[in-house]
Short mmCIF file of C-alpha atoms in Angstrom, two decimals:
data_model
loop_
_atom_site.label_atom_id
_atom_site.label_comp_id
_atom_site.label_asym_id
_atom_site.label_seq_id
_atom_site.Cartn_x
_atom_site.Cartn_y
_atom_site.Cartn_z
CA UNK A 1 104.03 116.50 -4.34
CA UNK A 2 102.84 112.00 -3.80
CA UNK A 3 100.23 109.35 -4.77
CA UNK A 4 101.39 107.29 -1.60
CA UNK A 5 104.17 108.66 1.20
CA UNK A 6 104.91 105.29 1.96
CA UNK A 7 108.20 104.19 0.88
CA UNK A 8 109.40 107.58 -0.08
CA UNK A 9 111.64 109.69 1.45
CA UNK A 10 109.64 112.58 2.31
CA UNK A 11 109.20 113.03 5.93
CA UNK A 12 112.16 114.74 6.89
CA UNK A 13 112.79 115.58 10.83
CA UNK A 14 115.39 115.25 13.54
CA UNK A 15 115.08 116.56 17.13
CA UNK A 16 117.88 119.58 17.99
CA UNK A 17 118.50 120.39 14.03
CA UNK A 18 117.43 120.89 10.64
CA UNK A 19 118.43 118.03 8.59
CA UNK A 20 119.49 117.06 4.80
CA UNK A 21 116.34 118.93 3.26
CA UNK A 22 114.07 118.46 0.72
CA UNK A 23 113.92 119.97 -2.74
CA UNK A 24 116.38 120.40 -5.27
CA UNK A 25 118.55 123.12 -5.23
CA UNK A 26 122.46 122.98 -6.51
CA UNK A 27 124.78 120.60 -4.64
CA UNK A 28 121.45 119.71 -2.29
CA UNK A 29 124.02 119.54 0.80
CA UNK A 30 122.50 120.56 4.25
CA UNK A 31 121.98 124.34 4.81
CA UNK A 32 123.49 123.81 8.36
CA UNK A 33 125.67 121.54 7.95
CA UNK A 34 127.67 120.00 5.06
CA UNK A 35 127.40 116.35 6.09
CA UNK A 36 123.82 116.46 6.35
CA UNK A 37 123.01 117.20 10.16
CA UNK A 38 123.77 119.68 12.68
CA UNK A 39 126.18 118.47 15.34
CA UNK A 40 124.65 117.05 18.14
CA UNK A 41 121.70 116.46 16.36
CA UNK A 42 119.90 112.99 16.84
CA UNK A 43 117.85 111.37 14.59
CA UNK A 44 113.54 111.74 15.30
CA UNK A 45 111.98 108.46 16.52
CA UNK A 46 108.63 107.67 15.86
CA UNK A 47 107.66 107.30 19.45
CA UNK A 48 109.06 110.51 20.06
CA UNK A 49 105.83 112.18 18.79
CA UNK A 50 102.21 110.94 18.54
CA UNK A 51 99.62 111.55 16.24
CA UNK A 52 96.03 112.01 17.22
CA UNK A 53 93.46 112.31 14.36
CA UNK A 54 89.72 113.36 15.11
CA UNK A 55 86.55 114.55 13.62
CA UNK A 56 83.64 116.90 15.10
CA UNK A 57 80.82 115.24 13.36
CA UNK A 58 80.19 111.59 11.70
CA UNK A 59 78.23 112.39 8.74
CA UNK A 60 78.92 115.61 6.45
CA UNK A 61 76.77 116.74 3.76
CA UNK A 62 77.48 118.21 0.55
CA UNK A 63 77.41 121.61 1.27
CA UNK A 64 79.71 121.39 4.22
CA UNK A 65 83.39 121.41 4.59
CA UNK A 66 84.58 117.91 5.78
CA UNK A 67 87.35 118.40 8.27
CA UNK A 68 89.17 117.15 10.67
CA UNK A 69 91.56 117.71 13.23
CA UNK A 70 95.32 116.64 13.24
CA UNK A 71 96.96 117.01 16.52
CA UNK A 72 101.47 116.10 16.55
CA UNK A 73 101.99 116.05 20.31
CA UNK A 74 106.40 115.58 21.37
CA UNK A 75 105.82 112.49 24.22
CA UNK A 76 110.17 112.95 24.27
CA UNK A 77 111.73 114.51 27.05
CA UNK A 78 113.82 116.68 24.60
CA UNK A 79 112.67 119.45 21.72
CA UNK A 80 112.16 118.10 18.29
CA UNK A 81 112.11 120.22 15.18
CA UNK A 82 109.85 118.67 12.12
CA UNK A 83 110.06 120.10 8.56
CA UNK A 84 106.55 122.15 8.52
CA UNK A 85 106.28 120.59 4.70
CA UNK A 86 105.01 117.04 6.17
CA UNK A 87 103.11 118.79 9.03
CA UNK A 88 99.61 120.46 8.65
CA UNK A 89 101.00 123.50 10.18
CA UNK A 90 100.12 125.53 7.07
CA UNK A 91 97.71 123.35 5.63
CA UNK A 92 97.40 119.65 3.54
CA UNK A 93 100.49 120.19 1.49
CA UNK A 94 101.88 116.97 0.99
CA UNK A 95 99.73 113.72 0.91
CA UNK A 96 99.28 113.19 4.97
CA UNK A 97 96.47 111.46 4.99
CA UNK A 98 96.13 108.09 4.00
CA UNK A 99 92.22 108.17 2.36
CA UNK A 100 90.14 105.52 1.38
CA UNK A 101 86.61 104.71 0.15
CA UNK A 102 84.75 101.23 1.28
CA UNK A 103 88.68 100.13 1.16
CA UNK A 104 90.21 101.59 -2.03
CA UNK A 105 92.48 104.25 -2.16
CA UNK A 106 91.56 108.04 -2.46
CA UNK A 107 92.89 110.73 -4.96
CA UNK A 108 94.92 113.25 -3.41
CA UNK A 109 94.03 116.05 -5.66
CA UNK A 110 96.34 118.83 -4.10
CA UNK A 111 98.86 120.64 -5.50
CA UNK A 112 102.78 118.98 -6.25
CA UNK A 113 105.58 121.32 -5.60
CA UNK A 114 109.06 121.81 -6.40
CA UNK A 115 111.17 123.74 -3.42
CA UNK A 116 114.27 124.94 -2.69
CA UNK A 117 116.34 123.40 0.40
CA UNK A 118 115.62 123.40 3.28
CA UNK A 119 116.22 126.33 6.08
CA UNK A 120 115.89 126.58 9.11
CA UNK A 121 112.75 128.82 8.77
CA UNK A 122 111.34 125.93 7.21
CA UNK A 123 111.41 123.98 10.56
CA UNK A 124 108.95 123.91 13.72
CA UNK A 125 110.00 123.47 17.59
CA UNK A 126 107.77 121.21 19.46
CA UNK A 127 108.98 121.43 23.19
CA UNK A 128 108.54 118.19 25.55
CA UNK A 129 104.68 117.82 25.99
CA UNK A 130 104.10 120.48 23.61
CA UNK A 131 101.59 119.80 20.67
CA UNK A 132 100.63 121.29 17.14
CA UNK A 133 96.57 121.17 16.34
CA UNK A 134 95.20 121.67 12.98
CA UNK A 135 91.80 121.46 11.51
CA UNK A 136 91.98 120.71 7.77
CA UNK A 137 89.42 120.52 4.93
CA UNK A 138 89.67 117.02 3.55
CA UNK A 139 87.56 118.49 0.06
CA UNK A 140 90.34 121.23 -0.84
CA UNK A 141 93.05 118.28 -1.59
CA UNK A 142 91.00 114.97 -2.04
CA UNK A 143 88.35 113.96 -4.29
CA UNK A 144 85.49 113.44 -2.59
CA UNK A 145 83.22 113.00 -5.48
CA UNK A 146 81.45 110.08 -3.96
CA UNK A 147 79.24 109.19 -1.40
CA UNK A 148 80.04 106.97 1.07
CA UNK A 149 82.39 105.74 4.17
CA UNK A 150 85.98 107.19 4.43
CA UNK A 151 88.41 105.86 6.62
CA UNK A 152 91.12 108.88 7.18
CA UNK A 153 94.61 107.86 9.05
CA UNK A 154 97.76 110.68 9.33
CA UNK A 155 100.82 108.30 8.54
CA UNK A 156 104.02 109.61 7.16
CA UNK A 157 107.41 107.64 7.32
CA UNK A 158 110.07 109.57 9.28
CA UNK A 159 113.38 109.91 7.40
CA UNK A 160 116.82 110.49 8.20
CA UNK A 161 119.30 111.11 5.52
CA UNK A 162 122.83 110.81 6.50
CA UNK A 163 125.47 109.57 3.96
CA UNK A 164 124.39 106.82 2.37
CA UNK A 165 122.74 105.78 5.11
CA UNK A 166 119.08 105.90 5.96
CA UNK A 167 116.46 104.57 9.09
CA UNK A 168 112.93 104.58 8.74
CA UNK A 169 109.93 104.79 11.09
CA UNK A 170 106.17 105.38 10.64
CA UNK A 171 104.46 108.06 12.35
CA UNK A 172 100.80 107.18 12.36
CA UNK A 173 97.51 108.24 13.64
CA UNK A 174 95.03 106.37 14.77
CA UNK A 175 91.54 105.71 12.26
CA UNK A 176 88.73 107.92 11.72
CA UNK A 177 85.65 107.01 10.21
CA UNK A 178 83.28 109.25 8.39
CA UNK A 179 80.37 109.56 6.02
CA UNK A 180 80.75 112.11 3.31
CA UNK A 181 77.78 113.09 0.19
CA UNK A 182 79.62 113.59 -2.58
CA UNK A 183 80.30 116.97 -3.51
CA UNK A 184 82.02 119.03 -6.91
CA UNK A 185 85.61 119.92 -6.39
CA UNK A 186 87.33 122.65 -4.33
CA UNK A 187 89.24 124.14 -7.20
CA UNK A 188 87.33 127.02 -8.91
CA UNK A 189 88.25 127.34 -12.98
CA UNK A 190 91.15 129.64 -13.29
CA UNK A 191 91.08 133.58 -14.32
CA UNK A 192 92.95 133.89 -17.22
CA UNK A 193 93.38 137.67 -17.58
CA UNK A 194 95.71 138.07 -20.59
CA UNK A 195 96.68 135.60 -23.91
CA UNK A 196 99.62 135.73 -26.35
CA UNK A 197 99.32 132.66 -29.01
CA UNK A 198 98.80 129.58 -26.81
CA UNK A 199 100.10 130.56 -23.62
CA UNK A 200 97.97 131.87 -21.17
CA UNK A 201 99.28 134.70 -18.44
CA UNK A 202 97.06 134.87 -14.68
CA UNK A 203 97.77 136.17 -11.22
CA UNK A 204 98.75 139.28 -12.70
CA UNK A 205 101.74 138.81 -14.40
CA UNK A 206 103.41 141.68 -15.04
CA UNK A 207 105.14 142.61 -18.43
CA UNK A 208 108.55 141.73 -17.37
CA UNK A 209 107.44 138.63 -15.82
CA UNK A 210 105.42 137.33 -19.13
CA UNK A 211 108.82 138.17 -20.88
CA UNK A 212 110.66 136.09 -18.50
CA UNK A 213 108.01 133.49 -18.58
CA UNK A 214 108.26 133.20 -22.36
CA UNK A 215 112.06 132.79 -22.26
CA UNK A 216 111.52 130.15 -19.62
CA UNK A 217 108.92 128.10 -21.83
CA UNK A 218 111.79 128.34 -24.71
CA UNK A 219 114.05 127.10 -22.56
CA UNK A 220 112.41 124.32 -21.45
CA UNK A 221 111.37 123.48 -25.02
CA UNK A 222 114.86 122.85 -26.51
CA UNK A 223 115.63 120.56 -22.90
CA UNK A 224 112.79 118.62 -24.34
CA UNK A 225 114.19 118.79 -27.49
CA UNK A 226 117.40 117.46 -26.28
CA UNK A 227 116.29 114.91 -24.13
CA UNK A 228 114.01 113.59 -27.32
CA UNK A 229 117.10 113.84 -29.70
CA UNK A 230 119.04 111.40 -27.24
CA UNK A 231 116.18 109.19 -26.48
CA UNK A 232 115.45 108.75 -30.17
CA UNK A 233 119.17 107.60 -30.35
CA UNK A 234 120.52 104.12 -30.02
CA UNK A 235 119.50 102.53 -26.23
CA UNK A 236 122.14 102.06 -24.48
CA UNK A 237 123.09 102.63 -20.63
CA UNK A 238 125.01 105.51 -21.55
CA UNK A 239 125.76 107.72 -18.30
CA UNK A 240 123.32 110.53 -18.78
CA UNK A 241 120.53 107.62 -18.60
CA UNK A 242 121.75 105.73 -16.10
CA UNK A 243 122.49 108.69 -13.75
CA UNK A 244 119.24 109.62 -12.97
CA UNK A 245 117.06 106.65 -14.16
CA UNK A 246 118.91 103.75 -13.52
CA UNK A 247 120.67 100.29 -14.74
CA UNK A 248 119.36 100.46 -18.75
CA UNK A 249 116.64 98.11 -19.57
CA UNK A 250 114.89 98.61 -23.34
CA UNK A 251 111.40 98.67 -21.16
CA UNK A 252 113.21 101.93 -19.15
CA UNK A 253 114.34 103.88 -21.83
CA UNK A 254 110.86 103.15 -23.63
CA UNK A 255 109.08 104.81 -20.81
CA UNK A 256 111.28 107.84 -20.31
CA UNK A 257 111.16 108.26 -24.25
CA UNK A 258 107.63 108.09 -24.11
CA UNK A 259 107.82 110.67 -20.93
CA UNK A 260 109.52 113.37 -22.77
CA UNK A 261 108.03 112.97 -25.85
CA UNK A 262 104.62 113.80 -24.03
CA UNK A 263 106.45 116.82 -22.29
CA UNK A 264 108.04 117.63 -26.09
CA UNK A 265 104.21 117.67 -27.41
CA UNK A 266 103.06 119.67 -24.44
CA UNK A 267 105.57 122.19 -24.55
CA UNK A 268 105.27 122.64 -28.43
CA UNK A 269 101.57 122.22 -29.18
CA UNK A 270 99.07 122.51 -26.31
CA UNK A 271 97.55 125.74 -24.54
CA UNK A 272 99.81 126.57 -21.45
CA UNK A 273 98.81 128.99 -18.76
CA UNK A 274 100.88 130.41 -16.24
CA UNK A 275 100.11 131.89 -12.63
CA UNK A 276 102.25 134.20 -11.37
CA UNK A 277 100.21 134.68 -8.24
CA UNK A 278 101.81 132.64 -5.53
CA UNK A 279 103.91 133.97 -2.73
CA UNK A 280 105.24 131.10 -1.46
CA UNK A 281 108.99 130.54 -1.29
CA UNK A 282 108.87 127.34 -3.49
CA UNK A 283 109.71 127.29 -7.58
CA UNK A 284 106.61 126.31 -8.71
CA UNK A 285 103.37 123.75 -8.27
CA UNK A 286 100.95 122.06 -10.05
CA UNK A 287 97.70 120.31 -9.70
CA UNK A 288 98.32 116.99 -11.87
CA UNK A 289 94.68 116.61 -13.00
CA UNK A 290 94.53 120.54 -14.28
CA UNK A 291 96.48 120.56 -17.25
CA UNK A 292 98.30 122.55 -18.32
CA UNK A 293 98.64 125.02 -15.80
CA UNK A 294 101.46 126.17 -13.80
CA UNK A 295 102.12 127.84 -10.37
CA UNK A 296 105.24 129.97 -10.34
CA UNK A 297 106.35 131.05 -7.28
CA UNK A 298 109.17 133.27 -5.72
CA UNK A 299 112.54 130.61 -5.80
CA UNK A 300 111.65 130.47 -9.48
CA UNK A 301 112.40 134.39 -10.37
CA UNK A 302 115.80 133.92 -8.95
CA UNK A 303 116.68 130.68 -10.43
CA UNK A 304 119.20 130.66 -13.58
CA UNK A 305 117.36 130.51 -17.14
CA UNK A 306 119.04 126.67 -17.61
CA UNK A 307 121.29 124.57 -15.69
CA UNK A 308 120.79 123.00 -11.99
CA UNK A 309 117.52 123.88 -10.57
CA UNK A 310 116.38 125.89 -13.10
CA UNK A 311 113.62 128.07 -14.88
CA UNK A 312 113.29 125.96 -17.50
CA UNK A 313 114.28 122.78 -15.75
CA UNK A 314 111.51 123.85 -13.40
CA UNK A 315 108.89 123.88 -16.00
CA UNK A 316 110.01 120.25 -17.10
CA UNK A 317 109.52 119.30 -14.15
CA UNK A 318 105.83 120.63 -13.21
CA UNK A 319 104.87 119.31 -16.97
CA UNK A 320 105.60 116.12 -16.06
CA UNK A 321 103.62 116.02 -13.19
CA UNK A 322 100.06 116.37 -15.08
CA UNK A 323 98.27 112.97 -15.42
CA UNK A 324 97.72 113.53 -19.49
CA UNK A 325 101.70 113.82 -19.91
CA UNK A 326 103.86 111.53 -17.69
CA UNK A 327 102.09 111.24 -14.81
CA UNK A 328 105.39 111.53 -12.73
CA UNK A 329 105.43 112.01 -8.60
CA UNK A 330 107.83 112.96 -6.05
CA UNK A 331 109.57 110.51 -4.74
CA UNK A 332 112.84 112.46 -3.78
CA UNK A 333 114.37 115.71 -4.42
CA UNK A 334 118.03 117.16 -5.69
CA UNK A 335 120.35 115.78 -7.84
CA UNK A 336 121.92 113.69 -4.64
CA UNK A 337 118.89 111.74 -3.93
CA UNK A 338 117.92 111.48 -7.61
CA UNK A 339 121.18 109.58 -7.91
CA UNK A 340 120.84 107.55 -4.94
CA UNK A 341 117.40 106.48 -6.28
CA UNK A 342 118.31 105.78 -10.13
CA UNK A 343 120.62 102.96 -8.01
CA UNK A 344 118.20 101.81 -5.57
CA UNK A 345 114.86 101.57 -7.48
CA UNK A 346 115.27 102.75 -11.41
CA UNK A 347 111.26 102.38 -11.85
CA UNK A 348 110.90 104.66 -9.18
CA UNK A 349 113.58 106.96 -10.47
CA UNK A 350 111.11 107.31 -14.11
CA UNK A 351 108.33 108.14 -12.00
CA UNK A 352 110.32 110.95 -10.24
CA UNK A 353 109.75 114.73 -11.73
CA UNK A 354 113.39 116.18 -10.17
CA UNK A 355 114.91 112.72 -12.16
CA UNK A 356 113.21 114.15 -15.58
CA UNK A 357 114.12 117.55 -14.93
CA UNK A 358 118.15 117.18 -14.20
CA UNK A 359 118.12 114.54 -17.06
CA UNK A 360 116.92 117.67 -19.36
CA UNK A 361 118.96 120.22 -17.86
CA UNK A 362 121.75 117.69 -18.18
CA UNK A 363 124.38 119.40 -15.64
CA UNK A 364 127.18 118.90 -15.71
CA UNK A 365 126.58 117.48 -18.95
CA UNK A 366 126.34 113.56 -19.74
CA UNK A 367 127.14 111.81 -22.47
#
């Protein structure tokens, strides 16, 4: 889920076709096509569509919802499809919004997720001329805490992934200005409804689901226990390291030893709570400053126990994600572009949550 979209590979859209998607799932090859694009496809340009990004009002008080409008309009003489993810056709997902108070950066507070690849259902048709318009509530994914003047601007970098090759655009609004009073956050506390030792069940997880849950958790306990066992071994750029975080360097492996033995501690001795509520097609999702409390969500009932893509890998991955353990984003997704990045920018690669969870779930299995 993103403290900055800039420089990541996140915006994912191409006009005619679904393209090489987002979120790890085994192999990570295009659902339409195995080379990564439909044929006949062409690659989205940033002029293609505009952004326009406006506000109803100037000043909002605390006890109103600060919104404001987000309109994609296709200027291209040809249909465009745009992975809904980095659209606000279903809300603030992913970090659109670039947000900033009297010039310094604003928290996105919303939630991270981990998805399966993309399919075509996952895609929206803009025709020539035709235009998406959503109204959004700023407070439900940024911390707004503080009084004062925000500057808001939609900007996402458009992303073609093709090979090894890859051409980047920005897609930008223009600036909005306006004065917020600070006001509490949009999360309410969570309803924990039932407790065995110290892991929490809510969102009405049924028996079989707690059971499944439980295995899960055990799962992704011994990965953390395997990942710590290597780590605490001699440093070295042994394959399994350097596959998903990078050429060695002793400051590297120190920070992904220091990574997993936060997600070891976590795992082992701190009060977990599960939600089985969501509905979504995704694995899972977290919000990183609400330890330690995880989203489950339909792709993660079907997913294998261990190995690629996970139950337990899945769980790594959200635990990494909270700010009190490693603090990781999402930078890319799948084992394909967790490779590609572990060669392109290792410190990027030990920020990455998909890089932590296939170095855990270790398949096909690295020395």
């Amino acid at each position: 889920m993103s403290k900055n979209l800039r420089g990541n590979f996140k915006w994912m859209a191409i006009a005619g076709a679904s393209l090489l998607g987002a979120c790890g799932a085994p192999g990570d090859e295009n659902p339409v096509n195995g080379d990564g694009l439909a044929q006949g496809a062409r690659e989205l340009a940033a002029r293609d569509v505009s952004v326009r990004l406006s506000a109803d009002k100037a000043t909002f008080g605390a006890g109103e919802k600060a919104t404001v409008t987000v309109t994609l309009t296709n200027d291209s003489r040809h249909a465009v499809k745009l992975l809904k993810w980095y659209t606000p056709a279903e809300g603030l997902e992913e970090e659109l919004l670039q947000v900033k108070l009297n010039g310094e950066d604003v928290e996105f507070t919303g939630p991270h997720y981990k998805r399966p690849a993309a399919s075509e259902k996952d895609f929206l048709t803009l025709a020539p001329g035709e235009s998406l318009t959503r109204t959004v509530d700023l407070g439900e994914v940024y911390d707004l805490s503080r009084t004062g003047s925000y500057t808001l601007r939609f900007e996402v970098e458009t992303q073609k992934l093709h090979g090894n090759s890859a051409k980047a655009g920005l897609l930008e609004s223009n600036d909005v200005n306006v004065w917020i009073e600070g006001r509490a956050s949009a999360r309410p506390a969570d309803d924990v409804t039932s407790l065995t030792g110290s892991i929490s069940f809510s969102g009405r997880c049924t028996t079989t689901q707690q059971a499944t849950i439980m295995d899960a958790l055990n799962a992704a306990s011994a990965m953390a226990d395997n990942s710590m066992a290597y780590l605490n071994g001699t440093p070295s750029g042994t394959p399994r390291y350097t596959t998903w975080f990078g050429a060695f360097s002793s400051g590297g492996w120190t920070t992904a030893q220091t990574h997993f033995a936060a997600i070891k501690d976590a795992f082992d001795t701190r009060p977990i709570t599960v939600d089985c509520g969501c509905k979504k097609s995704y694995y899972a999702y977290v919000y990183p400053n609400q330890p330690y409390t995880i989203y489950v969500c339909n792709a993660f009932w079907t997913a294998p126990m261990t190995g690629t893509d996970s139950k337990g890998g899945t769980l790594i991955h959200e635990m990494s994600h909270f700010t009190v353990v490693a603090g990781t984003d999402d930078h890319v997704y799948g084992q394909t572009g967790c490779k590609s990045l572990a060669l392109s920018n290792p410190t990027d690669a030990l920020n990455n949550a998909d890089s932590h969870e296939y170095f855990a779930e270790n398949t096909p299995l690295l020395q």
